[in-house]
mmCIF file of C-alpha atoms and ligand atoms in Angstrom:
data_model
loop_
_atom_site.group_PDB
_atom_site.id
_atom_site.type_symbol
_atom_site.label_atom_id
_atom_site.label_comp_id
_atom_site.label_asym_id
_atom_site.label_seq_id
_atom_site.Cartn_x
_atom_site.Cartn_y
_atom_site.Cartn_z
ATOM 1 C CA UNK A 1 0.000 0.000 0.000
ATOM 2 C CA UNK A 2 3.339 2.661 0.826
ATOM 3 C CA UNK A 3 4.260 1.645 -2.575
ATOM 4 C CA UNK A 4 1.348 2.518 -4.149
ATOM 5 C CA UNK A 5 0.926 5.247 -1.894
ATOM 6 C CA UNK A 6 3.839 6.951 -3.919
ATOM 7 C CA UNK A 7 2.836 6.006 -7.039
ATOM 8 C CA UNK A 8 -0.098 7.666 -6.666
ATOM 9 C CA UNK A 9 1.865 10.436 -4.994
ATOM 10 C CA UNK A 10 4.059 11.087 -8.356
ATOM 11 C CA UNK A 11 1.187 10.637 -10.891
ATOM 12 C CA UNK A 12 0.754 14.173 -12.637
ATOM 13 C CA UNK A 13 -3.363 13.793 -12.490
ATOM 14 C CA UNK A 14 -3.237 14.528 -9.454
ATOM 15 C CA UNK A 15 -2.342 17.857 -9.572
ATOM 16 C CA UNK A 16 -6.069 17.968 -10.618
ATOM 17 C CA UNK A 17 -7.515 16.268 -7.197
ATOM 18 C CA UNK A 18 -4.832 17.370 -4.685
ATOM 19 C CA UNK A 19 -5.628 21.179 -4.514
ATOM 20 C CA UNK A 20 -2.220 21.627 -5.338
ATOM 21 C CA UNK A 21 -0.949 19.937 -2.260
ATOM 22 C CA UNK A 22 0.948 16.999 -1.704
ATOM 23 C CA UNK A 23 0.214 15.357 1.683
ATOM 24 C CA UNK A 24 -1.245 12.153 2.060
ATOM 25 C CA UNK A 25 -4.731 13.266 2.742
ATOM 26 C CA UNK A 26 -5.135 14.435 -0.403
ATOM 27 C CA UNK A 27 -3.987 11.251 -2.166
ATOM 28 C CA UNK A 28 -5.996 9.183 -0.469
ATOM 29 C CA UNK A 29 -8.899 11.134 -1.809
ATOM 30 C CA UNK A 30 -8.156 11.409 -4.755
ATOM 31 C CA UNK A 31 -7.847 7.737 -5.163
ATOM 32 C CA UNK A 32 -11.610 7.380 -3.506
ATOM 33 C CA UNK A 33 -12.282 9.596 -6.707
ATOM 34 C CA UNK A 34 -15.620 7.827 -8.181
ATOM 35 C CA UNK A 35 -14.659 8.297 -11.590
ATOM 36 C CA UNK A 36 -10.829 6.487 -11.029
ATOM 37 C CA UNK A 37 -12.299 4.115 -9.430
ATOM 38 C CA UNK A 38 -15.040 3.357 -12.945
ATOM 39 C CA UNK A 39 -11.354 3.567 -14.851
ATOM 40 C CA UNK A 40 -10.159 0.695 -12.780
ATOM 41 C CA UNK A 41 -12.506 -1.317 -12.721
ATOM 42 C CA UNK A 42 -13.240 -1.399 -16.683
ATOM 43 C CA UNK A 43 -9.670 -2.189 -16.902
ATOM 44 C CA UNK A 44 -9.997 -5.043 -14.817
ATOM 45 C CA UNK A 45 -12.787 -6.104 -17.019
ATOM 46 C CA UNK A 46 -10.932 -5.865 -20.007
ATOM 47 C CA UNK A 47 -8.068 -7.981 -18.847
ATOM 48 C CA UNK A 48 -9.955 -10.706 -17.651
ATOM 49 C CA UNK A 49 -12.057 -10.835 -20.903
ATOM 50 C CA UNK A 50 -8.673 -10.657 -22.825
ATOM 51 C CA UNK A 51 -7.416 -13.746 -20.601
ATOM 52 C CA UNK A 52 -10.444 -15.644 -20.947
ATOM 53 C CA UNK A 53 -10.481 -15.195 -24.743
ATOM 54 C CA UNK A 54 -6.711 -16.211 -24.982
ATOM 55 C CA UNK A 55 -7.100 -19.260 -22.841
ATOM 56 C CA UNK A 56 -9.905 -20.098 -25.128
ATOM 57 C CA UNK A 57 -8.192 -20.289 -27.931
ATOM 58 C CA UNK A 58 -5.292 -22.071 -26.643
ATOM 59 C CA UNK A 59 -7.691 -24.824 -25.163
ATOM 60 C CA UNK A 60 -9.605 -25.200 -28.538
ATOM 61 C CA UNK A 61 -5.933 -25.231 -30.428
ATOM 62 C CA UNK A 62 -5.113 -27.979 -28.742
ATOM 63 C CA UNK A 63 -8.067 -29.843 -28.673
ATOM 64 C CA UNK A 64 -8.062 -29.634 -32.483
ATOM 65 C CA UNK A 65 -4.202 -30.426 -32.559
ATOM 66 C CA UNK A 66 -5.096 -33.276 -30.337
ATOM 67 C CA UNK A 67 -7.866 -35.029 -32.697
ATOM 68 C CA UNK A 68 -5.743 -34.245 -35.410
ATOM 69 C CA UNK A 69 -3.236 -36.613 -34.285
ATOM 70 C CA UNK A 70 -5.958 -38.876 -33.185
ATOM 71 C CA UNK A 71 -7.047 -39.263 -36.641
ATOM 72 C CA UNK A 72 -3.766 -39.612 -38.370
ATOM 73 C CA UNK A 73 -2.725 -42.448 -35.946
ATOM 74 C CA UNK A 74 -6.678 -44.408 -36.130
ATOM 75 C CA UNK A 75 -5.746 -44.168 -40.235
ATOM 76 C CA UNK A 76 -2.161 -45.934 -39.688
ATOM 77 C CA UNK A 77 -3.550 -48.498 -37.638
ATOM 78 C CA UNK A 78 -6.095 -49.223 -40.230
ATOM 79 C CA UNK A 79 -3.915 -49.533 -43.317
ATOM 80 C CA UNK A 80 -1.609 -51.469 -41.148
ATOM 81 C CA UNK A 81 -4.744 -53.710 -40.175
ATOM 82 C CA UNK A 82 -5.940 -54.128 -43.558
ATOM 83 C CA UNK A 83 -2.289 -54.899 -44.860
ATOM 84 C CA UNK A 84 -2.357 -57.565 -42.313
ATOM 85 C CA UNK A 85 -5.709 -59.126 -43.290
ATOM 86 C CA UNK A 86 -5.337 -59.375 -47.230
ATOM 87 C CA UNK A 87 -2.559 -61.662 -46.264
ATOM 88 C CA UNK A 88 -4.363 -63.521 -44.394
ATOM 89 C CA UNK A 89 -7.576 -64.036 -45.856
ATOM 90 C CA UNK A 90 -9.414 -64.742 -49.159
ATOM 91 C CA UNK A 91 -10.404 -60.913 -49.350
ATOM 92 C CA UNK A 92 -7.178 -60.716 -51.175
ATOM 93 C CA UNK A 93 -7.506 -59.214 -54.593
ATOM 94 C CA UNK A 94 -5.937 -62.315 -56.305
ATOM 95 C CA UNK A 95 -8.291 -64.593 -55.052
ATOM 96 C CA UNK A 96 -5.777 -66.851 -53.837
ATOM 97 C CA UNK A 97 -7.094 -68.709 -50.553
ATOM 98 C CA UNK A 98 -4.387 -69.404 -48.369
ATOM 99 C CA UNK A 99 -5.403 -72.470 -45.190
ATOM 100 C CA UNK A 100 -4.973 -71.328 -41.892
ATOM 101 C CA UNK A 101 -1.326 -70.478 -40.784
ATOM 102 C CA UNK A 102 -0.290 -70.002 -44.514
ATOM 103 C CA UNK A 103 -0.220 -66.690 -46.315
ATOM 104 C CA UNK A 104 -0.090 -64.460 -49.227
ATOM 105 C CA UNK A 105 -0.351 -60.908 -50.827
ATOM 106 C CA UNK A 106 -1.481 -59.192 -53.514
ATOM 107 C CA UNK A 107 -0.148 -60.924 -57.039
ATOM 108 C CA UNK A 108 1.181 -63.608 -55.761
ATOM 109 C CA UNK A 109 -0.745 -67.269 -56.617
ATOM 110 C CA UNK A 110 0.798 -69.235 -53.720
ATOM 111 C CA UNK A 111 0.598 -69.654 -50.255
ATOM 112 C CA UNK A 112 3.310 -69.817 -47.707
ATOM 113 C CA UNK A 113 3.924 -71.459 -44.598
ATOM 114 C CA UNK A 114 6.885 -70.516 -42.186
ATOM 115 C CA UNK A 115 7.460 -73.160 -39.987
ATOM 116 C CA UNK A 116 8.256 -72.846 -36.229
ATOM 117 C CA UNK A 117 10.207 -76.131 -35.986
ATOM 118 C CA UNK A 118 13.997 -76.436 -37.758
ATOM 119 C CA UNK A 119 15.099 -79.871 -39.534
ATOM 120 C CA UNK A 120 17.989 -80.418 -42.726
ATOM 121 C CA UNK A 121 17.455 -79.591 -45.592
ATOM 122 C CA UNK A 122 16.173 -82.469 -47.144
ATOM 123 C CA UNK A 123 13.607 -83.351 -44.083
ATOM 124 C CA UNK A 124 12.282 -79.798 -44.525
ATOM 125 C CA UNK A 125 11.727 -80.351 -48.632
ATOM 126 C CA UNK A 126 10.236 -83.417 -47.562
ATOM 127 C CA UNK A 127 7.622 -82.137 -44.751
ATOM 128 C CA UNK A 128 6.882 -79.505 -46.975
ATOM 129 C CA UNK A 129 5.797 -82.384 -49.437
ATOM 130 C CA UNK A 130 3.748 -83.938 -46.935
ATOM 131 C CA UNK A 131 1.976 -80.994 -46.185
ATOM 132 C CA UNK A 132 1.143 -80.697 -50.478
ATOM 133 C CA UNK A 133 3.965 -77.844 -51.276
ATOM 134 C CA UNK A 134 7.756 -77.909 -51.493
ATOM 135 C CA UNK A 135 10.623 -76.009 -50.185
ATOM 136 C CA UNK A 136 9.988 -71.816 -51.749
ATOM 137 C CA UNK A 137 11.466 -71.024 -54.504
ATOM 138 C CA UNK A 138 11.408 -67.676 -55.600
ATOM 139 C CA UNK A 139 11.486 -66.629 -58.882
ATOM 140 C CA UNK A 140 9.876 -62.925 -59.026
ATOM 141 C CA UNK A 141 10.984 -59.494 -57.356
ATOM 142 C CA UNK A 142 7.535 -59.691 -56.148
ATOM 143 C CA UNK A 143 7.752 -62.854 -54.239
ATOM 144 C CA UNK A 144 11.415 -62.229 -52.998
ATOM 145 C CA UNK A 145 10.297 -59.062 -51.564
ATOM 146 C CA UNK A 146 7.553 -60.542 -49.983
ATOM 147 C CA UNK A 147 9.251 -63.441 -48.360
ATOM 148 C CA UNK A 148 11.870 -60.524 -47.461
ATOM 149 C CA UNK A 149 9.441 -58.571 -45.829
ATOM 150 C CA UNK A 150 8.251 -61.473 -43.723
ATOM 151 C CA UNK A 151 11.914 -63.017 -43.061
ATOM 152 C CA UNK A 152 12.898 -59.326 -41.690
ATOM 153 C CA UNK A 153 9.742 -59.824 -39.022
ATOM 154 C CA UNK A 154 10.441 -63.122 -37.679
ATOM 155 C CA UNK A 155 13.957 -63.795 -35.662
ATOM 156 C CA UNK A 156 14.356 -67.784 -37.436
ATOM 157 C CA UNK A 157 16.930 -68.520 -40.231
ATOM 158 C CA UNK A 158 14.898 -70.542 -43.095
ATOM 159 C CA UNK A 159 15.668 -73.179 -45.386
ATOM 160 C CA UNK A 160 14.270 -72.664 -49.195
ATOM 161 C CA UNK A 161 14.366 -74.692 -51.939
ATOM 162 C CA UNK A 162 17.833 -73.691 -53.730
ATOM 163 C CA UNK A 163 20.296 -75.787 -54.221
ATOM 164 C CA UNK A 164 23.781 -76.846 -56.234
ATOM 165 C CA UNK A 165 24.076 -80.263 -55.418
ATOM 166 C CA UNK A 166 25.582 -82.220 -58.023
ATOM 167 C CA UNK A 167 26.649 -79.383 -60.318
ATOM 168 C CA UNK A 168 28.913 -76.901 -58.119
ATOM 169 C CA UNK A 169 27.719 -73.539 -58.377
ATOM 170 C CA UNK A 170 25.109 -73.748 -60.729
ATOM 171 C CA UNK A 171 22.166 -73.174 -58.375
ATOM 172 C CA UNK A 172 18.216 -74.192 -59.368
ATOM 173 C CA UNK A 173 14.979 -74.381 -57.385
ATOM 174 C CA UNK A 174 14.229 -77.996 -56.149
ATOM 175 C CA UNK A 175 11.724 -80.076 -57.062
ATOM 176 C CA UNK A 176 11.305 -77.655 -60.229
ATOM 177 C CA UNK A 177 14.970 -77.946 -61.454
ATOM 178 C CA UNK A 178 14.561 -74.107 -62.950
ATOM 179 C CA UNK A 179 17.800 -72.331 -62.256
ATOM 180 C CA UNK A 180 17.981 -68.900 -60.361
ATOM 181 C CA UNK A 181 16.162 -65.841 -62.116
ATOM 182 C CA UNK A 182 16.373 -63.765 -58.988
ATOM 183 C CA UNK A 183 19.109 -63.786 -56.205
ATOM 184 C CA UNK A 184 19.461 -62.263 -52.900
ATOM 185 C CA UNK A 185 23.026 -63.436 -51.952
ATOM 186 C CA UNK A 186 24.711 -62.251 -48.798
ATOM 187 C CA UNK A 187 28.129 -60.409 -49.765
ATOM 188 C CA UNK A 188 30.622 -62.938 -50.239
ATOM 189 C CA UNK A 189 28.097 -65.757 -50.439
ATOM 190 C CA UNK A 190 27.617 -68.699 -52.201
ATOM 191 C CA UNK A 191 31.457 -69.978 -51.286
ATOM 192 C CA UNK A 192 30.809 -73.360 -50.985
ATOM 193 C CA UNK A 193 32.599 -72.862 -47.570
ATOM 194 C CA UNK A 194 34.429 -76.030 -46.666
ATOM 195 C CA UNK A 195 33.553 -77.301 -50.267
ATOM 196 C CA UNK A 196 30.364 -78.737 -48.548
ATOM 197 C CA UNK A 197 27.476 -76.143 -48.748
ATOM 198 C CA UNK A 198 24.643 -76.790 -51.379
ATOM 199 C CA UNK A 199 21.597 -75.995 -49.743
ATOM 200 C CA UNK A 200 20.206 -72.019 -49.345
ATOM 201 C CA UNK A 201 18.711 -70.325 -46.611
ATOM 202 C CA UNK A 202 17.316 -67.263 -45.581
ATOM 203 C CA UNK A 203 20.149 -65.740 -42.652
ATOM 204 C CA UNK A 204 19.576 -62.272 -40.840
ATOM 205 C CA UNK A 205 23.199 -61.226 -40.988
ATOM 206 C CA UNK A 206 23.814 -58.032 -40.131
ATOM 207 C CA UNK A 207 20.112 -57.545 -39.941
ATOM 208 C CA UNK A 208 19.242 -58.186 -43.641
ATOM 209 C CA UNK A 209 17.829 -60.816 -45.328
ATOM 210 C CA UNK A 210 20.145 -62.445 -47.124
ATOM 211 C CA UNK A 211 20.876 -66.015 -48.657
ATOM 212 C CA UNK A 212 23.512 -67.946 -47.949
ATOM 213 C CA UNK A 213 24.710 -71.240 -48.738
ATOM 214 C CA UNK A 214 25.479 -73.770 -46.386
ATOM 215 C CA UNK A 215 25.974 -77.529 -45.293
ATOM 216 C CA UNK A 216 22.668 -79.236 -46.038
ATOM 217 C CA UNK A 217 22.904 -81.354 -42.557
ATOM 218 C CA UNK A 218 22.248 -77.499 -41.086
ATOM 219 C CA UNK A 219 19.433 -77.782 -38.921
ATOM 220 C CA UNK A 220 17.121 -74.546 -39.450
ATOM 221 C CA UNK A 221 13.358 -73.451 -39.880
ATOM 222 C CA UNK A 222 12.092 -73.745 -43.468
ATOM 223 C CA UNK A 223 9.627 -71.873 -45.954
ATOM 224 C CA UNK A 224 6.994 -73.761 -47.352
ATOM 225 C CA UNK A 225 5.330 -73.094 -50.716
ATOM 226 C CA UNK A 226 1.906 -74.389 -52.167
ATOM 227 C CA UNK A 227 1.098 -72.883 -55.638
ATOM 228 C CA UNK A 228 -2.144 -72.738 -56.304
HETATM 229 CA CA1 CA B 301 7.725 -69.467 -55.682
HETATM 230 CA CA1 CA B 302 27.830 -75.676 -53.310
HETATM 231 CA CA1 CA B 303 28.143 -70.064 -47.585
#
């Protein structure tokens, strides 16, 4: 209130209300003034209207930023949902049914069925027999990039159907006998490491998904394919 007190004090209006005189009497009068005290008020008004506006539209800002974001994430998770189910299920353009646990995507005619348990090479081309398919072979940059895709999600190494056995180095897809089209060889790869590796698998060196060639008697998970 002292500090006030002299602000008031040093204000020039109130030469008008202090008769010319200084002393704290007069101050205080002049600050019971009716019409100051209108002035003061209305400026009070005005701020809190002015804080109540900007608060406003910061609150409605957000709220917009807010289901703005909503709705960008609610569209991911449905393109991601719908990705998921035209591999899945016969809603897929190419009318390819795939049984359950075996899958597909768009322009492909063949399912495919990763296993979760690991035998050789030859008892993997073998179950996958049994089960009315073969080892994968891949002969399109549409199907490797598929079975890329899906290799990078799972954390297995896979057999497919490749192979050199009995001509070194001149790979071919198994039962078909067609020789490579596409390759996705690991740097350095085939070798023949050990002059004893004619079967190909899927490996996640370095993170990528790679093929490599290695001893058959290798005991990994294996790629199934059924054409239809
Ligand atoms: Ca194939
Ligand atoms: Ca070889
Ligand atoms: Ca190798």
């Amino acid at each position: 209130m002292k500090m006030y007190e002299d602000l008031i004090r040093t204000t020039p209006d109130e030469h008008i209300y202090s008769d010319h005189t200084y002393d704290n009497v007069d101050v205080r009068n002049s600050f019971k003034n009716p019409f100051k005290r209108k002035t003061k008020r209305r400026l009070i008004v005005v701020l809190v209207v002015i804080v109540i506006v900007a608060v406003t539209i910061i609150f409605t800002a957000l709220l917009l930023a807010k289901e703005k974001l909503s709705n960008t994430l609610e569209t991911t998770d449905n393109q991601q949902t719908t990705s998921s189910n035209r591999k899945t299920t016969d809603t897929d353009t190419s009318n390819v049914n795939c049984a359950t646990g075996w899958i597909t995507t768009f322009g492909l005619r063949s399912c495919y069925l990763f296993s979760n348990d690991n035998k050789d090479w030859i008892g993997a081309q073998s179950r996958c027999r049994k089960l009315g398919g073969s080892l994968t072979d891949i002969e399109t940059n549409n199907e490797l990039n598929f079975l890329n895709h899906e290799v990078r999600s799972r954390f297995r190494v896979y057999w497919i159907g490749g192979t050199d056995n009995g001509t070194e180095g001149k790979f071919r897809w198994e039962p078909s006998g067609q020789p490579f089209t596409v390759t996705n060889w690991s740097p350095g790869e085939p070798n023949n490491a050990g002059n004893n590796e004619d079967c190909v698998y899927y490996n996640r060196q370095n993170g990528r998904n790679k093929w490599n060639d290695d001893n058959c008697n290798s005991i990994f998970s294996y790629i199934c394919e059924i054409k239809v």
